[in-house]
PDB file of C-alpha atoms in Angstrom:
ATOM      1  CA  UNK A   1      33.652  12.203  56.347  1.00 87.00           C
ATOM      2  CA  UNK A   2      30.126  11.108  55.373  1.00 90.00           C
ATOM      3  CA  UNK A   3      28.583  11.562  51.940  1.00 87.00           C
ATOM      4  CA  UNK A   4      24.979  12.699  51.571  1.00 88.00           C
ATOM      5  CA  UNK A   5      22.863  12.883  48.480  1.00 88.00           C
ATOM      6  CA  UNK A   6      22.860  16.493  47.340  1.00 90.00           C
ATOM      7  CA  UNK A   7      20.475  16.555  44.389  1.00 93.00           C
ATOM      8  CA  UNK A   8      19.444  14.311  41.526  1.00 95.00           C
ATOM      9  CA  UNK A   9      19.866  15.485  37.962  1.00 96.00           C
ATOM     10  CA  UNK A  10      17.577  14.227  35.200  1.00 97.00           C
ATOM     11  CA  UNK A  11      18.037  14.731  31.468  1.00 96.00           C
ATOM     12  CA  UNK A  12      14.765  15.691  29.809  1.00 97.00           C
ATOM     13  CA  UNK A  13      13.683  16.171  26.199  1.00 97.00           C
ATOM     14  CA  UNK A  14      11.419  19.199  26.772  1.00 97.00           C
ATOM     15  CA  UNK A  15      12.144  21.408  29.792  1.00 97.00           C
ATOM     16  CA  UNK A  16       8.811  23.257  29.599  1.00 97.00           C
ATOM     17  CA  UNK A  17       6.838  19.998  29.635  1.00 97.00           C
ATOM     18  CA  UNK A  18       8.925  18.556  32.470  1.00 98.00           C
ATOM     19  CA  UNK A  19       8.680  21.784  34.495  1.00 97.00           C
ATOM     20  CA  UNK A  20       4.898  21.668  34.198  1.00 97.00           C
ATOM     21  CA  UNK A  21       4.933  18.122  35.572  1.00 98.00           C
ATOM     22  CA  UNK A  22       7.427  18.519  38.417  1.00 98.00           C
ATOM     23  CA  UNK A  23       6.285  22.016  39.439  1.00 96.00           C
ATOM     24  CA  UNK A  24       2.514  21.913  38.868  1.00 96.00           C
ATOM     25  CA  UNK A  25       1.763  18.257  39.662  1.00 96.00           C
ATOM     26  CA  UNK A  26       4.455  17.248  42.148  1.00 96.00           C
ATOM     27  CA  UNK A  27       4.773  20.678  43.774  1.00 95.00           C
ATOM     28  CA  UNK A  28       8.484  21.441  43.403  1.00 96.00           C
ATOM     29  CA  UNK A  29       9.454  25.094  43.451  1.00 95.00           C
ATOM     30  CA  UNK A  30      11.746  26.549  40.788  1.00 96.00           C
ATOM     31  CA  UNK A  31      14.852  27.842  42.542  1.00 95.00           C
ATOM     32  CA  UNK A  32      16.745  28.856  39.397  1.00 94.00           C
ATOM     33  CA  UNK A  33      16.353  28.422  35.655  1.00 95.00           C
ATOM     34  CA  UNK A  34      18.681  28.726  32.690  1.00 96.00           C
ATOM     35  CA  UNK A  35      16.897  29.944  29.582  1.00 94.00           C
ATOM     36  CA  UNK A  36      19.753  30.138  27.070  1.00 94.00           C
ATOM     37  CA  UNK A  37      18.497  28.057  24.122  1.00 88.00           C
ATOM     38  CA  UNK A  38      21.272  25.430  24.067  1.00 90.00           C
ATOM     39  CA  UNK A  39      21.723  25.393  27.862  1.00 94.00           C
ATOM     40  CA  UNK A  40      18.234  25.147  29.348  1.00 97.00           C
ATOM     41  CA  UNK A  41      17.926  23.807  32.889  1.00 97.00           C
ATOM     42  CA  UNK A  42      15.944  24.202  36.107  1.00 97.00           C
ATOM     43  CA  UNK A  43      16.944  23.734  39.737  1.00 96.00           C
ATOM     44  CA  UNK A  44      13.948  22.496  41.740  1.00 96.00           C
ATOM     45  CA  UNK A  45      13.374  22.262  45.468  1.00 94.00           C
ATOM     46  CA  UNK A  46      11.294  23.701  48.256  1.00 86.00           C
ATOM     47  CA  UNK A  47      10.977  27.463  48.134  1.00 77.00           C
ATOM     48  CA  UNK A  48      10.107  27.357  51.845  1.00 76.00           C
ATOM     49  CA  UNK A  49      13.255  25.373  52.605  1.00 74.00           C
ATOM     50  CA  UNK A  50      16.922  26.318  52.526  1.00 81.00           C
ATOM     51  CA  UNK A  51      16.955  27.141  48.808  1.00 82.00           C
ATOM     52  CA  UNK A  52      19.082  24.125  47.933  1.00 87.00           C
ATOM     53  CA  UNK A  53      18.131  22.131  44.832  1.00 90.00           C
ATOM     54  CA  UNK A  54      16.709  18.672  45.330  1.00 93.00           C
ATOM     55  CA  UNK A  55      16.206  17.925  41.648  1.00 96.00           C
ATOM     56  CA  UNK A  56      17.720  19.416  38.522  1.00 96.00           C
ATOM     57  CA  UNK A  57      16.277  19.106  35.056  1.00 97.00           C
ATOM     58  CA  UNK A  58      18.641  19.398  32.089  1.00 97.00           C
ATOM     59  CA  UNK A  59      17.234  19.748  28.569  1.00 97.00           C
ATOM     60  CA  UNK A  60      19.831  17.474  26.977  1.00 96.00           C
ATOM     61  CA  UNK A  61      18.080  14.192  26.152  1.00 95.00           C
ATOM     62  CA  UNK A  62      17.354  13.219  22.557  1.00 94.00           C
ATOM     63  CA  UNK A  63      14.941  10.420  23.469  1.00 94.00           C
ATOM     64  CA  UNK A  64      12.868   9.070  26.311  1.00 94.00           C
ATOM     65  CA  UNK A  65      14.117   7.106  29.321  1.00 94.00           C
ATOM     66  CA  UNK A  66      15.417   3.620  28.528  1.00 93.00           C
ATOM     67  CA  UNK A  67      15.426   1.188  31.456  1.00 91.00           C
ATOM     68  CA  UNK A  68      17.735  -1.132  29.509  1.00 92.00           C
ATOM     69  CA  UNK A  69      20.608   1.376  29.679  1.00 93.00           C
ATOM     70  CA  UNK A  70      22.916   1.895  32.623  1.00 92.00           C
ATOM     71  CA  UNK A  71      22.107   4.892  34.841  1.00 93.00           C
ATOM     72  CA  UNK A  72      19.203   5.953  36.976  1.00 93.00           C
ATOM     73  CA  UNK A  73      16.890   3.056  37.911  1.00 95.00           C
ATOM     74  CA  UNK A  74      14.164   5.184  39.492  1.00 96.00           C
ATOM     75  CA  UNK A  75      13.727   8.269  41.634  1.00 96.00           C
ATOM     76  CA  UNK A  76      12.001   7.675  44.991  1.00 96.00           C
ATOM     77  CA  UNK A  77      10.352  10.593  46.763  1.00 96.00           C
ATOM     78  CA  UNK A  78       9.319  10.167  50.409  1.00 96.00           C
ATOM     79  CA  UNK A  79       6.321  11.737  52.144  1.00 97.00           C
ATOM     80  CA  UNK A  80       5.185  11.435  55.751  1.00 97.00           C
ATOM     81  CA  UNK A  81       2.015   9.356  55.338  1.00 97.00           C
ATOM     82  CA  UNK A  82       0.114   7.026  53.029  1.00 97.00           C
ATOM     83  CA  UNK A  83      -2.668   9.645  52.970  1.00 97.00           C
ATOM     84  CA  UNK A  84      -0.181  12.042  51.347  1.00 97.00           C
ATOM     85  CA  UNK A  85       0.775   9.330  48.847  1.00 98.00           C
ATOM     86  CA  UNK A  86      -2.896   9.021  47.939  1.00 97.00           C
ATOM     87  CA  UNK A  87      -3.193  12.799  47.498  1.00 97.00           C
ATOM     88  CA  UNK A  88      -0.358  12.667  44.978  1.00 98.00           C
ATOM     89  CA  UNK A  89      -1.985   9.676  43.320  1.00 98.00           C
ATOM     90  CA  UNK A  90      -5.163  11.710  42.779  1.00 98.00           C
ATOM     91  CA  UNK A  91      -3.242  14.693  41.342  1.00 97.00           C
ATOM     92  CA  UNK A  92      -1.245  12.406  39.051  1.00 98.00           C
ATOM     93  CA  UNK A  93      -4.394  10.632  37.823  1.00 97.00           C
ATOM     94  CA  UNK A  94      -5.998  14.009  37.101  1.00 97.00           C
ATOM     95  CA  UNK A  95      -2.878  14.855  35.074  1.00 96.00           C
ATOM     96  CA  UNK A  96      -3.290  11.630  33.078  1.00 97.00           C
ATOM     97  CA  UNK A  97      -0.273   9.714  34.385  1.00 96.00           C
ATOM     98  CA  UNK A  98      -0.183   5.940  33.880  1.00 91.00           C
ATOM     99  CA  UNK A  99       0.726   3.854  36.905  1.00 96.00           C
ATOM    100  CA  UNK A 100       2.768   0.672  37.066  1.00 95.00           C
ATOM    101  CA  UNK A 101       0.398  -0.785  39.732  1.00 96.00           C
ATOM    102  CA  UNK A 102      -3.121   0.023  40.803  1.00 94.00           C
ATOM    103  CA  UNK A 103      -3.130   2.184  43.927  1.00 96.00           C
ATOM    104  CA  UNK A 104      -0.759   2.036  46.864  1.00 97.00           C
ATOM    105  CA  UNK A 105       1.288  -1.137  47.006  1.00 97.00           C
ATOM    106  CA  UNK A 106       3.627  -2.410  49.718  1.00 96.00           C
ATOM    107  CA  UNK A 107       7.373  -2.542  49.106  1.00 95.00           C
ATOM    108  CA  UNK A 108       7.340  -6.250  49.869  1.00 92.00           C
ATOM    109  CA  UNK A 109       5.248  -8.862  51.691  1.00 90.00           C
ATOM    110  CA  UNK A 110       4.578  -7.717  55.283  1.00 89.00           C
ATOM    111  CA  UNK A 111       6.205  -4.326  54.789  1.00 92.00           C
ATOM    112  CA  UNK A 112       4.815  -1.203  56.474  1.00 95.00           C
ATOM    113  CA  UNK A 113       6.294   0.983  53.725  1.00 97.00           C
ATOM    114  CA  UNK A 114       4.756   1.389  50.314  1.00 97.00           C
ATOM    115  CA  UNK A 115       3.694   3.802  47.657  1.00 97.00           C
ATOM    116  CA  UNK A 116       2.780   4.498  44.065  1.00 98.00           C
ATOM    117  CA  UNK A 117       4.899   3.860  40.965  1.00 97.00           C
ATOM    118  CA  UNK A 118       4.594   5.854  37.738  1.00 98.00           C
ATOM    119  CA  UNK A 119       6.555   7.608  34.961  1.00 97.00           C
ATOM    120  CA  UNK A 120       7.308  11.255  34.202  1.00 97.00           C
ATOM    121  CA  UNK A 121       6.717  12.775  30.750  1.00 97.00           C
ATOM    122  CA  UNK A 122      10.014  11.305  29.442  1.00 97.00           C
ATOM    123  CA  UNK A 123       9.337   7.870  30.895  1.00 97.00           C
ATOM    124  CA  UNK A 124      11.657   8.174  33.924  1.00 97.00           C
ATOM    125  CA  UNK A 125      10.464   5.823  36.632  1.00 97.00           C
ATOM    126  CA  UNK A 126       9.256   7.578  39.789  1.00 97.00           C
ATOM    127  CA  UNK A 127       7.992   6.422  43.161  1.00 97.00           C
ATOM    128  CA  UNK A 128       6.250   8.350  45.935  1.00 98.00           C
ATOM    129  CA  UNK A 129       6.201   6.380  49.169  1.00 97.00           C
ATOM    130  CA  UNK A 130       5.625   6.591  52.908  1.00 98.00           C
ATOM    131  CA  UNK A 131       7.808   4.700  55.388  1.00 97.00           C
ATOM    132  CA  UNK A 132       4.737   3.309  57.169  1.00 97.00           C
ATOM    133  CA  UNK A 133       0.992   2.946  56.754  1.00 96.00           C
ATOM    134  CA  UNK A 134       0.979   0.474  53.867  1.00 96.00           C
ATOM    135  CA  UNK A 135       0.432  -2.572  56.063  1.00 94.00           C
ATOM    136  CA  UNK A 136      -2.007  -4.866  54.273  1.00 92.00           C
ATOM    137  CA  UNK A 137      -1.532  -3.186  50.883  1.00 95.00           C
ATOM    138  CA  UNK A 138      -1.150  -5.595  47.960  1.00 93.00           C
ATOM    139  CA  UNK A 139       2.314  -6.761  46.909  1.00 94.00           C
ATOM    140  CA  UNK A 140       2.928  -7.042  43.141  1.00 91.00           C
ATOM    141  CA  UNK A 141       5.689  -9.649  43.614  1.00 86.00           C
ATOM    142  CA  UNK A 142       6.260 -12.088  46.452  1.00 81.00           C
ATOM    143  CA  UNK A 143       9.889 -12.645  45.505  1.00 84.00           C
ATOM    144  CA  UNK A 144      11.381  -9.192  44.871  1.00 87.00           C
ATOM    145  CA  UNK A 145      11.109  -5.601  46.086  1.00 91.00           C
ATOM    146  CA  UNK A 146       8.270  -3.811  44.305  1.00 91.00           C
ATOM    147  CA  UNK A 147      10.426  -0.799  43.465  1.00 89.00           C
ATOM    148  CA  UNK A 148      13.018  -2.918  41.685  1.00 89.00           C
ATOM    149  CA  UNK A 149      10.974  -4.197  38.762  1.00 87.00           C
ATOM    150  CA  UNK A 150       8.457  -1.742  37.432  1.00 88.00           C
TER     151      UNK A 150
END
């Protein structure tokens, strides 16, 4: 028996605001949505795929993300190429997102993988990366993985 990641669930403070971000900026499709006032949620994924949720948003949070509390460290989303990472970077900048680092950065010194690091509307830490193509990109820290400390 082997476990696989099914989907990731995020608590959000405002489902409409988070849907606008994850759907309109990051390109997730809405597979299902619960609109009952005290039980709002959205299942997100690829509408062209198998219809399985990749990400769920639950309108349950009372405050923004707190990196000092136990739980999710960050959500990493993989794309095929650094060019695709840069396309997302442009869309996110147009949306007004603040980034942890300037441009594409490598995961560590000499690494081929790298990406961009930013926050969603509730402050949840997100990463979009490619497994290769970041050779020669700057490294924010020589002593630790980039994704671990933003």
